[in-house]
mmCIF file of C-alpha atoms in Angstrom:
data_model
loop_
_atom_site.group_PDB
_atom_site.id
_atom_site.type_symbol
_atom_site.label_atom_id
_atom_site.label_comp_id
_atom_site.label_asym_id
_atom_site.label_seq_id
_atom_site.Cartn_x
_atom_site.Cartn_y
_atom_site.Cartn_z
ATOM 1 C CA MET A 1 -12.154 -12.946 -29.819
ATOM 2 C CA LYS A 2 -9.822 -15.031 -30.852
ATOM 3 C CA ALA A 3 -9.965 -19.009 -30.232
ATOM 4 C CA TYR A 4 -6.324 -19.708 -28.968
ATOM 5 C CA GLN A 5 -4.957 -22.963 -29.345
ATOM 6 C CA ALA A 6 -3.237 -22.559 -25.906
ATOM 7 C CA TYR A 7 -3.403 -20.810 -22.356
ATOM 8 C CA LEU A 8 -0.293 -19.643 -20.125
ATOM 9 C CA ILE A 9 -2.529 -18.776 -16.895
ATOM 10 C CA ASP A 10 -1.422 -16.331 -13.601
ATOM 11 C CA LEU A 11 -3.219 -18.380 -10.999
ATOM 12 C CA ASP A 12 -3.786 -16.097 -7.174
ATOM 13 C CA GLY A 13 -5.965 -12.593 -8.475
ATOM 14 C CA THR A 14 -7.428 -15.659 -11.584
ATOM 15 C CA LEU A 15 -8.168 -18.118 -10.003
ATOM 16 C CA TYR A 16 -8.840 -17.355 -6.403
ATOM 17 C CA LYS A 17 -7.518 -14.699 -4.022
ATOM 18 C CA GLY A 18 -5.700 -16.028 -1.554
ATOM 19 C CA ASP A 19 -7.799 -19.579 -0.191
ATOM 20 C CA GLU A 20 -11.362 -18.171 -1.946
ATOM 21 C CA PRO A 21 -11.705 -19.624 -5.782
ATOM 22 C CA ILE A 22 -12.919 -16.642 -7.917
ATOM 23 C CA ASP A 23 -16.259 -16.781 -10.307
ATOM 24 C CA GLY A 24 -15.524 -18.386 -13.315
ATOM 25 C CA ALA A 25 -12.037 -19.177 -12.778
ATOM 26 C CA LYS A 26 -13.756 -23.406 -12.560
ATOM 27 C CA GLN A 27 -15.736 -23.023 -15.154
ATOM 28 C CA PHE A 28 -12.906 -21.995 -17.529
ATOM 29 C CA ILE A 29 -10.777 -24.641 -16.926
ATOM 30 C CA SER A 30 -13.551 -27.688 -17.378
ATOM 31 C CA TYR A 31 -13.604 -25.478 -20.577
ATOM 32 C CA LEU A 32 -10.375 -25.823 -21.455
ATOM 33 C CA ASN A 33 -9.860 -29.590 -20.436
ATOM 34 C CA GLN A 34 -13.347 -30.569 -21.649
ATOM 35 C CA GLN A 35 -12.095 -28.918 -25.359
ATOM 36 C CA ARG A 36 -8.228 -30.768 -24.472
ATOM 37 C CA ILE A 37 -7.030 -26.669 -25.047
ATOM 38 C CA PRO A 38 -3.265 -26.738 -23.726
ATOM 39 C CA HIS A 39 -2.871 -24.981 -20.659
ATOM 40 C CA LEU A 40 0.326 -24.162 -18.138
ATOM 41 C CA TYR A 41 -0.058 -22.270 -15.427
ATOM 42 C CA VAL A 42 2.667 -20.110 -14.734
ATOM 43 C CA THR A 43 3.406 -18.644 -11.081
ATOM 44 C CA ASN A 44 6.456 -16.336 -9.739
ATOM 45 C CA ASN A 45 5.991 -18.288 -6.341
ATOM 46 C CA SER A 46 8.928 -20.167 -6.212
ATOM 47 C CA THR A 47 7.787 -21.413 -2.147
ATOM 48 C CA LYS A 48 5.410 -23.960 -4.273
ATOM 49 C CA GLU A 49 6.069 -27.643 -5.486
ATOM 50 C CA PRO A 50 4.049 -28.229 -8.008
ATOM 51 C CA LYS A 51 1.826 -30.200 -6.213
ATOM 52 C CA ASP A 52 0.978 -27.981 -3.809
ATOM 53 C CA VAL A 53 -0.371 -25.482 -6.336
ATOM 54 C CA VAL A 54 -2.394 -29.263 -8.019
ATOM 55 C CA SER A 55 -3.319 -29.435 -4.651
ATOM 56 C CA LYS A 56 -5.269 -26.055 -3.839
ATOM 57 C CA LEU A 57 -6.515 -26.146 -7.287
ATOM 58 C CA GLN A 58 -7.674 -29.240 -6.833
ATOM 59 C CA THR A 59 -10.026 -28.271 -3.082
ATOM 60 C CA MET A 60 -12.090 -26.327 -5.348
ATOM 61 C CA GLY A 61 -12.636 -28.040 -7.158
ATOM 62 C CA ILE A 62 -10.398 -27.150 -9.876
ATOM 63 C CA GLU A 63 -8.875 -30.362 -12.140
ATOM 64 C CA ALA A 64 -5.410 -29.375 -12.681
ATOM 65 C CA LYS A 65 -1.813 -31.729 -12.934
ATOM 66 C CA GLU A 66 1.707 -31.207 -11.970
ATOM 67 C CA GLU A 67 2.978 -31.072 -15.051
ATOM 68 C CA GLU A 68 0.911 -27.845 -16.182
ATOM 69 C CA VAL A 69 3.017 -25.805 -13.321
ATOM 70 C CA ILE A 70 5.875 -23.579 -13.584
ATOM 71 C CA THR A 71 6.619 -21.687 -10.571
ATOM 72 C CA SER A 72 9.805 -19.493 -10.996
ATOM 73 C CA ALA A 73 11.525 -21.975 -8.812
ATOM 74 C CA LEU A 74 11.492 -24.513 -11.324
ATOM 75 C CA ALA A 75 12.065 -21.718 -14.268
ATOM 76 C CA THR A 76 15.512 -20.726 -11.627
ATOM 77 C CA ALA A 77 16.573 -24.300 -11.796
ATOM 78 C CA GLU A 78 16.574 -25.021 -14.861
ATOM 79 C CA TYR A 79 18.076 -21.922 -16.511
ATOM 80 C CA ILE A 80 21.008 -22.031 -14.255
ATOM 81 C CA THR A 81 21.738 -25.964 -14.557
ATOM 82 C CA GLU A 82 21.273 -25.333 -18.869
ATOM 83 C CA LEU A 83 24.918 -22.535 -18.047
ATOM 84 C CA THR A 84 26.445 -24.957 -15.116
ATOM 85 C CA PRO A 85 25.282 -28.290 -14.460
ATOM 86 C CA GLY A 86 26.316 -29.245 -11.191
ATOM 87 C CA ALA A 87 26.990 -26.078 -9.939
ATOM 88 C CA SER A 88 26.896 -23.968 -5.910
ATOM 89 C CA VAL A 89 24.172 -22.425 -4.927
ATOM 90 C CA PHE A 90 23.989 -20.435 -1.770
ATOM 91 C CA MET A 91 19.783 -19.755 -1.561
ATOM 92 C CA LEU A 92 16.992 -18.024 0.407
ATOM 93 C CA GLY A 93 13.852 -19.892 0.010
ATOM 94 C CA GLY A 94 11.217 -22.024 0.911
ATOM 95 C CA THR A 95 11.252 -25.757 0.375
ATOM 96 C CA GLY A 96 9.881 -25.234 -3.058
ATOM 97 C CA LEU A 97 12.924 -23.876 -4.352
ATOM 98 C CA SER A 98 15.008 -25.986 -2.531
ATOM 99 C CA LYS A 99 13.346 -29.136 -4.698
ATOM 100 C CA ALA A 100 13.437 -27.640 -7.572
ATOM 101 C CA LEU A 101 17.399 -26.828 -7.234
ATOM 102 C CA THR A 102 18.499 -29.999 -5.923
ATOM 103 C CA ASP A 103 15.569 -32.190 -7.655
ATOM 104 C CA LYS A 104 18.090 -30.114 -11.170
ATOM 105 C CA GLY A 105 21.135 -31.568 -9.535
ATOM 106 C CA LEU A 106 22.216 -28.584 -7.823
ATOM 107 C CA VAL A 107 24.136 -28.563 -4.941
ATOM 108 C CA LEU A 108 22.325 -26.173 -1.565
ATOM 109 C CA LYS A 109 24.933 -24.741 0.457
ATOM 110 C CA GLU A 110 24.994 -22.982 3.710
ATOM 111 C CA ASP A 111 28.055 -20.831 2.835
ATOM 112 C CA GLU A 112 29.718 -17.756 0.140
ATOM 113 C CA HIS A 113 31.895 -20.137 -1.650
ATOM 114 C CA VAL A 114 29.067 -20.728 -4.357
ATOM 115 C CA ASP A 115 28.340 -20.590 -7.867
ATOM 116 C CA TYR A 116 25.548 -18.155 -7.418
ATOM 117 C CA VAL A 117 23.916 -16.719 -5.426
ATOM 118 C CA VAL A 118 19.705 -17.242 -5.811
ATOM 119 C CA ILE A 119 16.537 -15.229 -3.418
ATOM 120 C CA GLY A 120 13.611 -16.631 -3.311
ATOM 121 C CA LEU A 121 11.000 -15.863 -1.130
ATOM 122 C CA ASP A 122 11.964 -16.651 1.920
ATOM 123 C CA GLU A 123 9.357 -15.713 4.967
ATOM 124 C CA GLN A 124 12.020 -16.903 7.651
ATOM 125 C CA VAL A 125 15.025 -14.531 6.794
ATOM 126 C CA THR A 126 17.258 -13.599 9.038
ATOM 127 C CA TYR A 127 20.140 -11.314 8.988
ATOM 128 C CA ASP A 128 22.492 -13.483 8.930
ATOM 129 C CA LYS A 129 20.784 -14.723 5.312
ATOM 130 C CA LEU A 130 21.417 -12.228 3.805
ATOM 131 C CA ALA A 131 24.979 -11.257 4.727
ATOM 132 C CA THR A 132 25.762 -14.333 3.007
ATOM 133 C CA ALA A 133 24.396 -14.508 0.400
ATOM 134 C CA THR A 134 25.823 -10.371 -0.130
ATOM 135 C CA LEU A 135 29.084 -12.207 0.383
ATOM 136 C CA GLY A 136 28.394 -14.706 -1.686
ATOM 137 C CA VAL A 137 28.107 -12.072 -4.646
ATOM 138 C CA ARG A 138 30.533 -9.758 -3.895
ATOM 139 C CA ASN A 139 32.689 -12.606 -3.952
ATOM 140 C CA GLY A 140 31.677 -13.345 -7.190
ATOM 141 C CA ALA A 141 29.112 -15.481 -7.340
ATOM 142 C CA LYS A 142 26.467 -15.226 -9.952
ATOM 143 C CA PHE A 143 23.120 -13.536 -8.653
ATOM 144 C CA ILE A 144 19.429 -14.863 -8.702
ATOM 145 C CA SER A 145 16.398 -13.646 -7.823
ATOM 146 C CA THR A 146 13.443 -15.600 -8.866
ATOM 147 C CA ASN A 147 10.843 -12.969 -9.062
ATOM 148 C CA GLN A 148 11.106 -8.967 -8.627
ATOM 149 C CA ASP A 149 8.050 -8.846 -6.750
ATOM 150 C CA VAL A 150 8.786 -6.132 -4.404
ATOM 151 C CA SER A 151 4.597 -6.702 -2.418
ATOM 152 C CA ILE A 152 2.495 -9.390 -1.984
ATOM 153 C CA PRO A 153 -0.946 -9.872 -0.972
ATOM 154 C CA LYS A 154 -1.518 -11.555 2.522
ATOM 155 C CA GLU A 155 -4.255 -11.768 4.881
ATOM 156 C CA ARG A 156 -2.442 -8.632 6.853
ATOM 157 C CA GLY A 157 -2.721 -6.435 3.035
ATOM 158 C CA PHE A 158 0.482 -6.167 1.408
ATOM 159 C CA LEU A 159 4.052 -7.825 2.911
ATOM 160 C CA PRO A 160 7.416 -6.915 1.273
ATOM 161 C CA GLY A 161 7.743 -10.182 -1.365
ATOM 162 C CA ASN A 162 10.956 -11.534 -3.153
ATOM 163 C CA GLY A 163 12.411 -8.131 -4.996
ATOM 164 C CA ALA A 164 12.101 -5.917 -1.829
ATOM 165 C CA ILE A 165 14.022 -9.335 -0.401
ATOM 166 C CA THR A 166 16.458 -8.885 -3.042
ATOM 167 C CA SER A 167 16.870 -5.180 -3.064
ATOM 168 C CA VAL A 168 18.675 -5.657 0.694
ATOM 169 C CA VAL A 169 21.267 -7.347 -1.099
ATOM 170 C CA SER A 170 21.351 -5.542 -4.796
ATOM 171 C CA VAL A 171 21.734 -2.899 -2.894
ATOM 172 C CA SER A 172 24.117 -3.562 -0.437
ATOM 173 C CA THR A 173 26.864 -5.315 -3.278
ATOM 174 C CA GLY A 174 25.747 -2.433 -5.867
ATOM 175 C CA THR A 175 24.826 -6.181 -8.208
ATOM 176 C CA GLN A 176 21.101 -6.411 -9.966
ATOM 177 C CA PRO A 177 20.658 -9.500 -10.016
ATOM 178 C CA ILE A 178 19.118 -11.952 -13.554
ATOM 179 C CA PHE A 179 15.048 -12.057 -12.613
ATOM 180 C CA ILE A 180 13.532 -14.967 -13.604
ATOM 181 C CA GLY A 181 9.528 -15.026 -12.837
ATOM 182 C CA LYS A 182 7.563 -12.816 -14.926
ATOM 183 C CA PRO A 183 7.275 -10.037 -16.965
ATOM 184 C CA GLN A 184 10.595 -11.063 -17.815
ATOM 185 C CA THR A 185 11.307 -13.545 -20.580
ATOM 186 C CA ILE A 186 12.851 -16.419 -19.116
ATOM 187 C CA ILE A 187 9.678 -18.304 -17.178
ATOM 188 C CA MET A 188 7.912 -17.632 -19.542
ATOM 189 C CA ASP A 189 10.170 -19.362 -22.865
ATOM 190 C CA MET A 190 10.497 -22.004 -21.524
ATOM 191 C CA ALA A 191 6.618 -22.408 -20.656
ATOM 192 C CA LEU A 192 6.114 -21.865 -24.654
ATOM 193 C CA ASP A 193 8.927 -24.439 -24.766
ATOM 194 C CA ILE A 194 6.669 -27.256 -23.371
ATOM 195 C CA LEU A 195 3.965 -25.971 -25.694
ATOM 196 C CA ASN A 196 5.999 -25.949 -28.546
ATOM 197 C CA MET A 197 3.801 -24.028 -30.893
ATOM 198 C CA ASP A 198 3.664 -20.658 -33.030
ATOM 199 C CA LEU A 199 3.394 -17.712 -30.871
ATOM 200 C CA SER A 200 -0.138 -16.258 -33.112
ATOM 201 C CA ASP A 201 -2.100 -19.211 -30.908
ATOM 202 C CA VAL A 202 -0.510 -18.996 -27.613
ATOM 203 C CA ALA A 203 -2.189 -16.148 -25.207
ATOM 204 C CA MET A 204 -1.376 -14.783 -21.625
ATOM 205 C CA VAL A 205 -4.208 -14.752 -19.549
ATOM 206 C CA GLY A 206 -3.775 -12.845 -16.038
ATOM 207 C CA ASP A 207 -5.034 -9.861 -13.814
ATOM 208 C CA LEU A 208 -1.362 -8.366 -12.625
ATOM 209 C CA TYR A 209 -0.126 -6.511 -16.212
ATOM 210 C CA ASP A 210 3.378 -5.214 -14.524
ATOM 211 C CA THR A 211 3.700 -9.267 -14.195
ATOM 212 C CA ASP A 212 1.036 -11.146 -16.248
ATOM 213 C CA ILE A 213 0.360 -8.847 -19.664
ATOM 214 C CA MET A 214 4.076 -7.171 -19.156
ATOM 215 C CA SER A 215 4.699 -11.700 -19.803
ATOM 216 C CA GLY A 216 2.736 -11.994 -22.293
ATOM 217 C CA ILE A 217 4.328 -8.392 -24.176
ATOM 218 C CA ASN A 218 7.578 -9.463 -23.621
ATOM 219 C CA ALA A 219 7.015 -12.926 -25.285
ATOM 220 C CA ASN A 220 4.971 -11.423 -27.995
ATOM 221 C CA ILE A 221 2.583 -13.493 -27.681
ATOM 222 C CA ASP A 222 -1.697 -11.856 -27.131
ATOM 223 C CA THR A 223 -2.359 -11.005 -23.155
ATOM 224 C CA ILE A 224 -6.412 -11.819 -21.938
ATOM 225 C CA HIS A 225 -6.529 -9.308 -18.873
ATOM 226 C CA VAL A 226 -9.367 -10.131 -16.285
ATOM 227 C CA GLN A 227 -11.166 -7.818 -13.498
ATOM 228 C CA THR A 228 -10.506 -9.755 -10.704
ATOM 229 C CA GLY A 229 -7.490 -9.105 -8.775
ATOM 230 C CA VAL A 230 -4.994 -5.829 -8.885
ATOM 231 C CA THR A 231 -5.207 -4.271 -12.345
ATOM 232 C CA THR A 232 -8.611 -2.505 -12.654
ATOM 233 C CA LYS A 233 -10.099 -1.484 -15.578
ATOM 234 C CA SER A 234 -9.891 2.103 -15.159
ATOM 235 C CA GLU A 235 -5.538 1.174 -14.779
ATOM 236 C CA ILE A 236 -5.796 -0.629 -17.933
ATOM 237 C CA GLU A 237 -7.130 2.025 -19.728
ATOM 238 C CA GLN A 238 -4.193 4.157 -19.450
ATOM 239 C CA LYS A 239 -1.616 1.483 -19.986
ATOM 240 C CA ASP A 240 0.430 2.412 -22.952
ATOM 241 C CA ILE A 241 0.616 -0.725 -24.719
ATOM 242 C CA ALA A 242 -2.610 -2.456 -23.859
ATOM 243 C CA PRO A 243 -3.107 -5.979 -23.286
ATOM 244 C CA THR A 244 -5.057 -7.869 -26.598
ATOM 245 C CA TYR A 245 -8.169 -8.026 -24.797
ATOM 246 C CA SER A 246 -9.970 -7.518 -21.148
ATOM 247 C CA PHE A 247 -13.023 -8.954 -19.189
ATOM 248 C CA LYS A 248 -14.501 -8.629 -16.469
ATOM 249 C CA ASP A 249 -13.764 -11.483 -15.564
ATOM 250 C CA LEU A 250 -13.524 -15.579 -16.891
ATOM 251 C CA ASN A 251 -16.624 -16.563 -17.667
ATOM 252 C CA GLU A 252 -16.969 -13.488 -20.409
ATOM 253 C CA VAL A 253 -13.632 -15.266 -22.163
ATOM 254 C CA ILE A 254 -15.238 -18.480 -21.825
ATOM 255 C CA ASN A 255 -18.696 -16.343 -23.567
ATOM 256 C CA GLU A 256 -16.558 -15.090 -26.411
ATOM 257 C CA LEU A 257 -15.096 -18.617 -26.678
ATOM 258 C CA GLU A 258 -18.546 -19.790 -27.585
ATOM 259 C CA LYS A 259 -19.225 -17.717 -29.701
#
């Protein structure tokens, strides 16, 4: 296996499952920190702030910094700001998204007369919120969704994800949003710009083929699949475009890097 100069790393299914760390996660990040190899955590989760992600990792003994965390909320705020600084936004979502937007100087409004409608995972979503979002898009607001994940793993099982919520507005308006998170290149471009390295020196590490691995493929970087989450080894073998590597877990990745 090639030793890369930097890594983009998924979280859920790669470093942990729910609140439980995955064997090899702490060791892999410790290896990167000891070798001073740059790495960023790239997540589609728009509900959490970077400090929340760091706090969770630290409870698992994984050392991380806020500036190493790239969420779909941060990428969304960056994307809108580059196009329309100071824009008005109606959003569905949690504190991670609202803070990311306001920190960039974007103005949150509670009506449909806005420049942008942004959909993030909102576990308190209501018909009225969906109605306002729908009217905003019909009024000409640019339509953005933090990610297209149709389901998310929870303790009760797979529950509706942001893509499912977004689809309500899409179906009602006949308008498809711009998706920001993995496997789209917008969030990956932001992460790669931060690393500022040759694409051949960077690899994407993740468990889920449709988001993590495809995000790397779409960004033209190598991919490292770990068999600790959603996509199994047998499923990977059926894909038309295979990841660059597939390993049982991050312990195997470390072993390869130390050869």
